[in-house]
Amino acid sequence: MNDLELKEKEREAADDKMINDAFQELMECYLASTHRKKVDLITKAFNFARQAHAGVRRLSGEPYIMHPITVALSACKEMGLGSTSICAALLHDVVEDTDYTVEDIENLFGPRIALIVEGLTKISGGIFGEKASAQAENIKKLLLTMNSDFRVILIKICDRLHNMRTLDSQPANKKYKIAGETLYIYAPLANRLGLNKIKTELENLSFRFEHPEEYENIVNNLNLTKEERTQLFDQFTEPIRKILDEKGIKYKIIARVKTPYSIWSKMQRKNITFEEVYDILAVRIIFEPTKKEEESSLCFLIYDALSNIYKSHPDRFRDWVHTPKANGYQALHITLMSKQGKWVEVQIRSNRMDEMAEQGFAAHWKYKDSDENPRGDGELNDWLRTIKEILDDPQPDAMDFMDNVKLNLYSNEILVFTPKGEIKTMPSGSTALDFAFHIHTFLGTHCFGAKVNHKLVPLNYKLSSGDQIEIIASKTQHVTAEWLKFITTAKAKAKITAILRRNDREIQKKGEDILLQWAKEHELELTSSTIDKLCELHDFVKHESFLQAIGDGNITLGQDDLDEIYGRRKKNRSGWRKYVPFMKNYDDKKQHNTVRLKNELLLAGKDFNKKIPCVITEESIKMYLFPKCCNPIPGDDILGFIDDNKHVEIHMRACPVADKLKSSYGNRILDAKWEMHNTLFFEAAIDIHGIDRKGMLHDLADVISDRLGINIHKITIEANNGVFDGNIEMAVHDRHELATLMNQLKTIDGIQEVQQVK
């Protein structure tokens, strides 16, 4: 046996040990649970999957079977699922990656496991037409199967968790695609299901892979301030422990430190620095009642005891004990002023509430796993019904579908009341019209107003917790496209969009009839090329839009149309487009307002290598499109996206539009990097706020123009009652130069806030 063969034998032996040890850990976890012990079935699934994936390795280099074993272990250990779920997790990639079929799985393991495996298998073929998004299709299939067996979505989240943990082995463009999709869909989904621990890890992993430098900076800052937080925690909790001990309550107190992702999100949302994030530390009190009936009273007993030690913030009290969140979360949240002069949030919950907070709806299956159809109850079923309504409404556009699903994943909620006093949970930001659709589709469709707390309000009135709403409806009222501008819930959006599409189809049919009659009168044969000519004449990209304009009466067919068809019309077209010949033909709702530089754009053809990053230099910058949604400048974390015309758009990785693109069209995402040398300038703007005084404008100009040499394009200052607000537009070389400017401005006497305008 030569050295090469010997090394291969050693590698096989090491692989076998790794696989067997991992499976042994899975079995020990399962046997320690309270589920019925179906060891033989799990062992059979493991051996079948191991044989099916034999010889295949992941990009990380480990045997492929390690992935399904790890997914199964997460399902068992972190979600408390049993044999059916463990088997499905072990088999979840067999149908997709091997020659075995769903029928084979059903014959060997039964219909329930086969149903879950089918739901976890990616699909081929389109439900959105030729320009389909495979990701949107797979999300739709996943959600469809979830309605039949809820465990599908739980296992899929375990699958995504392991993929994120091993994302280092992927190329940069795949990292951005997978991380973006995780942050846009899977983390909110885990949050909606109450899987707080998994949600947090998914968010942090996504953040680390998309913004590695910013992630490291926050982690380093957290390490540097750890001693200060520990001291604050010890001093703050000492009197709390003393009073809880006196009352004989069995408890534990732990420190909850804000995660890097949530810190970064707050910094982005409020345009503040790490040092300005005041709520990095929170305190969690987890108590153990002697019986479940004592949970609520003990929460408030502890709250009362804490209020005798510290002053509470009147606007930061949240009672999730009596009115749990839709994901099952229960706790009492209060914010107290510490002796050190800092606000500290305190979360009070029982050990059962704590388990629900970490495992959410997955905890419903901790002590049951049968071949019956697990569906959950209460709020979970309400949520599943809303998801089903979205799925029942055919979405022709992948982005619209993903938006609708995303709308329903948010868990920030308000509690409102019907006229009869029935409580309803609504997403934060919901309007009176959202509430109408939440009650009944007929009410929403014919709603023309509402009474909130007995006062008449318009449809776009934003609701607050505690509001009592009475919907006013009339059969003469009908859905309009304007409603889409202010509704926020997925159900309302889905219903309104479906009605508008149905109305559009009716108008298009009317337009088609008018066009056919006109063609018949002029003895014309209506071919696709003929309609193309008419669309071009009237500045329409799609036939459907052209037919709708005819049906609406916005276009009257006449002599110009005949001349266009027969080629008698001069080609100097009229209309606004002749003034903007370089503009991309997007639909109105998809326009990016992008300036195109003719004959200089990069074309991502068949031989284009998506694994190689797009390098933005002074020479190559004209080859790319820069949409107005995020205005990236050198120094920003960026990515590329191949648009429908095979040109490459450059977005900030944190751009909301890019988030949708990553989650819907991930195969078009590219890595992109800056290599600029401070020769080009980029537009930037900042808002400033401070105390008005004589000479303030002079000091601002001194820092910006004289000290830093930055060219001011526009400055607006408005003073009122001793304070001022200002906006400064300027040209900078990169993000570092802008950050330097903002830091310098903060040193000016009287300046209170400096924020970048995004």
PDB file of C-alpha atoms in Angstrom, residues 71 87 112 162 230 389 484 522 529 558 566 622 628 700 740:
ATOM      1  CA  VAL A  71     -29.883  19.469  11.129  1.00  0.00           C
ATOM      2  CA  CYS A  87     -36.052  11.143  10.236  1.00  0.00           C
ATOM      3  CA  ARG A 112     -45.952  11.721   6.880  1.00  0.00           C
ATOM      4  CA  HIS A 162     -26.370  24.931   9.818  1.00  0.00           C
ATOM      5  CA  THR A 230     -20.302  43.777  34.631  1.00  0.00           C
ATOM      6  CA  GLU A 389     -54.627  33.525   2.157  1.00  0.00           C
ATOM      7  CA  LEU A 484     -51.775  50.295  -1.448  1.00  0.00           C
ATOM      8  CA  HIS A 522     -59.772  48.551 -41.082  1.00  0.00           C
ATOM      9  CA  SER A 529     -45.436  42.557 -34.226  1.00  0.00           C
ATOM     10  CA  GLY A 558     -56.876  56.565 -35.198  1.00  0.00           C
ATOM     11  CA  TYR A 566     -48.111  50.559 -42.568  1.00  0.00           C
ATOM     12  CA  LYS A 622     -18.992  54.093 -15.905  1.00  0.00           C
ATOM     13  CA  LYS A 628     -30.930  56.056  -6.429  1.00  0.00           C
ATOM     14  CA  LEU A 700     -19.431  75.234  10.375  1.00  0.00           C
ATOM     15  CA  THR A 740     -14.137  62.436   9.626  1.00  0.00           C
TER      16      THR A 740
END
